CSV table of C-alpha atoms in Angstrom, one decimal:
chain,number,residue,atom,x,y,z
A,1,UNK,CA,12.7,44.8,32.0
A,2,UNK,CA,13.1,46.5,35.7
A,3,UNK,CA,15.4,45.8,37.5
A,4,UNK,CA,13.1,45.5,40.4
A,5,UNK,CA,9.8,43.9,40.2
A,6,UNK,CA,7.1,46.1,38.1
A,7,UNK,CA,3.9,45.5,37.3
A,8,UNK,CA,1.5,47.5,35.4
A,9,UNK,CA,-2.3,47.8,34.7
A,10,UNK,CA,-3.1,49.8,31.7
A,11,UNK,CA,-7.1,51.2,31.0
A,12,UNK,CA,-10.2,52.9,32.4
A,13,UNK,CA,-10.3,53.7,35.9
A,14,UNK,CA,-14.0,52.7,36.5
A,15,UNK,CA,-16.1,50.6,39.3
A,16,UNK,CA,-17.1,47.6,36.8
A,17,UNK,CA,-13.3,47.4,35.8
A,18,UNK,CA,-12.6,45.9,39.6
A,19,UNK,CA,-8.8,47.0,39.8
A,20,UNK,CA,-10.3,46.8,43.6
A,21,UNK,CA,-9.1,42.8,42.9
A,22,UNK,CA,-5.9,44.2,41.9
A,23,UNK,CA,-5.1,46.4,44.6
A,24,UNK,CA,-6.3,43.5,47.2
A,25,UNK,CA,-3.8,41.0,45.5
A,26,UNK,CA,-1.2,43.8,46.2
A,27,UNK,CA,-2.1,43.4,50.1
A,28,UNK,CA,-1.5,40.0,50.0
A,29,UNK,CA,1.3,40.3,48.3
A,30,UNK,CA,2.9,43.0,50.5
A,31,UNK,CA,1.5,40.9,53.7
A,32,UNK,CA,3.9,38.3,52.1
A,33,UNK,CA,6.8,40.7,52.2
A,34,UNK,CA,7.2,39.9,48.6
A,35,UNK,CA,8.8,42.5,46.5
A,36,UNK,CA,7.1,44.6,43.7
A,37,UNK,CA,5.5,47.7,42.9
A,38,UNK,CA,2.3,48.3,40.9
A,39,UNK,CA,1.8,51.2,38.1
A,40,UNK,CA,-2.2,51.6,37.9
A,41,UNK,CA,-2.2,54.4,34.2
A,42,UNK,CA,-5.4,55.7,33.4
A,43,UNK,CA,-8.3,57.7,34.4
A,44,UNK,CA,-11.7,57.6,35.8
A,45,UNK,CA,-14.4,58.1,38.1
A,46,UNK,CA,-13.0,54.9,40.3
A,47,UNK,CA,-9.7,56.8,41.8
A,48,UNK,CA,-10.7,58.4,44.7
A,49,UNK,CA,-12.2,55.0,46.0
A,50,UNK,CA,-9.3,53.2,45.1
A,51,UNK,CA,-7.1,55.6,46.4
A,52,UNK,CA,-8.7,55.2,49.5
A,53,UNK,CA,-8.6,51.3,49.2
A,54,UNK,CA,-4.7,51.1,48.6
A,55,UNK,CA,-4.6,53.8,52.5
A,56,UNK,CA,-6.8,51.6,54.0
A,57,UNK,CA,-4.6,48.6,53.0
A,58,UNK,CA,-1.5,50.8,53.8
A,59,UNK,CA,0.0,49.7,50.5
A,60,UNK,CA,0.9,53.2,49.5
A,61,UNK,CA,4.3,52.2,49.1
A,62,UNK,CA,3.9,49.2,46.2
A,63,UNK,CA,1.2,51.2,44.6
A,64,UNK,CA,1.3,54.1,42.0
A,65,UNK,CA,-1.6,56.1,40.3
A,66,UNK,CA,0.1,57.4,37.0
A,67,UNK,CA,-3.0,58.9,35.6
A,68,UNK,CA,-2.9,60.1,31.9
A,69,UNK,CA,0.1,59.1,30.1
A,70,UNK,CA,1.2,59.4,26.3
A,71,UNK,CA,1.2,56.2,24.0
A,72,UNK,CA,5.1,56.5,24.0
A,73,UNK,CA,5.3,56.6,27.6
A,74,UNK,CA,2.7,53.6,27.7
A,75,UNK,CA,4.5,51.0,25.6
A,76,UNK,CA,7.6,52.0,27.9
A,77,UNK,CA,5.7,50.8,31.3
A,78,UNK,CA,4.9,48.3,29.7
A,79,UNK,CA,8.0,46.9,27.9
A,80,UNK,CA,9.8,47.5,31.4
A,81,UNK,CA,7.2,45.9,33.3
A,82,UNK,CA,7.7,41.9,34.8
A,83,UNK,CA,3.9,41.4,33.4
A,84,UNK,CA,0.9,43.5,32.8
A,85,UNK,CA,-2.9,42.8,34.6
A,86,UNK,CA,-6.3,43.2,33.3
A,87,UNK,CA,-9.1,42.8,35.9
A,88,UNK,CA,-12.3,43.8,33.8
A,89,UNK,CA,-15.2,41.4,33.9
A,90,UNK,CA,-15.4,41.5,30.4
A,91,UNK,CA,-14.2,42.9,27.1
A,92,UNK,CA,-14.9,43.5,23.3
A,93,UNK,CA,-11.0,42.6,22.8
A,94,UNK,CA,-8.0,43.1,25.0
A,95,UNK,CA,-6.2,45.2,23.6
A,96,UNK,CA,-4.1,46.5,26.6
A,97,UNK,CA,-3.2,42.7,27.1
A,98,UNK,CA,-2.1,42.3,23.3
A,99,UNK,CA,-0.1,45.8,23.6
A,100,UNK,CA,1.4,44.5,26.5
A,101,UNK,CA,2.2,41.1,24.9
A,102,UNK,CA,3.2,43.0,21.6
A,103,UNK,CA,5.7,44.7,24.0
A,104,UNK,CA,7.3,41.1,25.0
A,105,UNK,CA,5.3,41.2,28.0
A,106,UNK,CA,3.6,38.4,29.6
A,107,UNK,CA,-0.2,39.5,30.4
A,108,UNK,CA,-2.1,38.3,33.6
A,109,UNK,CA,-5.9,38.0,32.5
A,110,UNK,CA,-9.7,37.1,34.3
A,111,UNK,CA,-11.2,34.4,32.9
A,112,UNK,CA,-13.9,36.3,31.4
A,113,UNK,CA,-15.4,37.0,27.8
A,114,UNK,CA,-13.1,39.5,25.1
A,115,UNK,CA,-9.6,38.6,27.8
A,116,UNK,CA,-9.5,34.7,27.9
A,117,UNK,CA,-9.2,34.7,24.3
A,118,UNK,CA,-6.0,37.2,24.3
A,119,UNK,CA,-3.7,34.9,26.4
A,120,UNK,CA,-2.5,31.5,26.1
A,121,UNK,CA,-2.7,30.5,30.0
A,122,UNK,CA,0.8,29.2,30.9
A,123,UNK,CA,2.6,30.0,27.4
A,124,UNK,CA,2.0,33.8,26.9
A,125,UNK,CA,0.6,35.1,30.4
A,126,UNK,CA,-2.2,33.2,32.7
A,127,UNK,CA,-6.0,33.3,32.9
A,128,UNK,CA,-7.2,33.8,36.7
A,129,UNK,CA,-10.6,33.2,37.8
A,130,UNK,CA,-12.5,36.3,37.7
A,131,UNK,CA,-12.7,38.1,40.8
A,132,UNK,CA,-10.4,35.8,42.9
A,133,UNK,CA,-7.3,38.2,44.2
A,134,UNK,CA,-6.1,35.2,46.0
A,135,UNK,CA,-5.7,33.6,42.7
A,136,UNK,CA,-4.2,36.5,41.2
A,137,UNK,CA,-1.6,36.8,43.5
A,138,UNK,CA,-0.2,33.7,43.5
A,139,UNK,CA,0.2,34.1,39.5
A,140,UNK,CA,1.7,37.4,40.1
A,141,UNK,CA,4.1,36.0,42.6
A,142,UNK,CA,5.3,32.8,40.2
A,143,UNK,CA,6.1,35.5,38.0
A,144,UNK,CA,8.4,37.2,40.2
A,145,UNK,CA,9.8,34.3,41.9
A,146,UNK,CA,10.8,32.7,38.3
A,147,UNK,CA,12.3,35.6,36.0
A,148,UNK,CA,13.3,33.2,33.4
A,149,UNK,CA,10.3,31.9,32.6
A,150,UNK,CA,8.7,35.4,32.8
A,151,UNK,CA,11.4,36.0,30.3
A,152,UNK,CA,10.3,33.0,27.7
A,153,UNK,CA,6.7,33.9,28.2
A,154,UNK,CA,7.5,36.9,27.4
A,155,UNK,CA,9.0,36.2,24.3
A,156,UNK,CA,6.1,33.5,23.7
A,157,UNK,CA,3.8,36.5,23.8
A,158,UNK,CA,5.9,38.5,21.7
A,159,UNK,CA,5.6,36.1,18.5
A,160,UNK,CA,1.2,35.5,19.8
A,161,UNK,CA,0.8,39.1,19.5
A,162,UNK,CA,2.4,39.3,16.0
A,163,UNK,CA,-0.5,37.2,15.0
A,164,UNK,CA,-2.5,40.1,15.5
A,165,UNK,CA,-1.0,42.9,13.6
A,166,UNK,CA,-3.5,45.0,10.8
A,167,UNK,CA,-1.1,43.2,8.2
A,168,UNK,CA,-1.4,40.2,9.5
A,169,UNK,CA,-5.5,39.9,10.2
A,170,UNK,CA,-5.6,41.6,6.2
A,171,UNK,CA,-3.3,39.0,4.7
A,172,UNK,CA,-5.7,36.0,6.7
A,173,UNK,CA,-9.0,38.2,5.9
A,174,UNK,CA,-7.8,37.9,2.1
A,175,UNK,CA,-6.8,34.4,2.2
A,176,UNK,CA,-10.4,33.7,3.4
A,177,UNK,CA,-12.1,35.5,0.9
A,178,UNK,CA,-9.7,33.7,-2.0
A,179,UNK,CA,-11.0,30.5,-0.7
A,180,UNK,CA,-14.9,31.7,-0.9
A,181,UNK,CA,-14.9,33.4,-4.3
A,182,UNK,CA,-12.4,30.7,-5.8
């Protein structure tokens, strides 16, 4: 991991994805002089807003627009970062939050359809209500203020995400169809 606090928030840079939630728990965070800094990777037609959202909160400091970066440079961020943060409203799967978990990561989730299912809330990350930055926050913040158990989530999400491997969902799909044709 960093040796200073890192967090990261991996996917589309887009209105409905509301890293707006994001960038507000960063204010509250930095209005609680707490320590950490914020890697937003990806692109979309949402930066210049949020750009202007992280001057406006003066939080240009804690918070960095990576754009575009390669897969290798990806599961790098990730694998340094303290957790990783989804905001979306909703998903077909999370993959950026099992990546992130595959990476021994501990993922910071909204309770909402497609990212509640991708984190065991308090074992392998946490599940926030969706939309509340207030909420987010204050998980962000536990994580920081308790390394260690970052550290065992982390490895908690490590061994969740292995669940979820191609080999793994084949060797379950074919267990499944055993049992049916049998």
């Amino acid at each position: 991991k960093s040796e200073s606090p890192l967090i990261v928030s991996v996917g589309r840079i887009k209105k409905y994805k509301r890293l707006d939630v994001l960038i507000d728990a960063m204010r509250i965070l930095k209005s609680k002089n707490t320590k950490v800094r914020l890697e937003i990777v990806g692109t979309g037609d949402a930066l210049d807003q949020l750009k202007t959202l992280v001057s406006r909160y003066r939080i240009e400091d804690i918070v960095n627009f990576r754009g575009y970066v390669s897969e290798t440079e990806k599961a790098e961020l990730l694998a340094r970062a303290w957790c990783s943060i989804n905001t979306s409203p909703k998903e077909g799967w999370g993959l950026t939050s099992m990546e992130s978990q595959a990476s021994g990561t501990l993922s910071i989730v909204p309770d909402s359809p497609g990212l509640r299912e991708t984190v065991i809330h308090g074992e392998t990350g946490f599940i926030y209500p969706w939309g509340n930055s207030e909420k987010l926050a204050e998980y962000i913040e536990h994580v920081l203020k308790k390394p260690d158990t970052a550290k065992t989530m982390g490895r908690n999400a490590r061994r969740w995400a292995e669940r979820f491997t191609w080999d793994s969902s084949a060797h379950r799909m074919s267990e499944i169809i055993e049992t049916l044709i049998g």
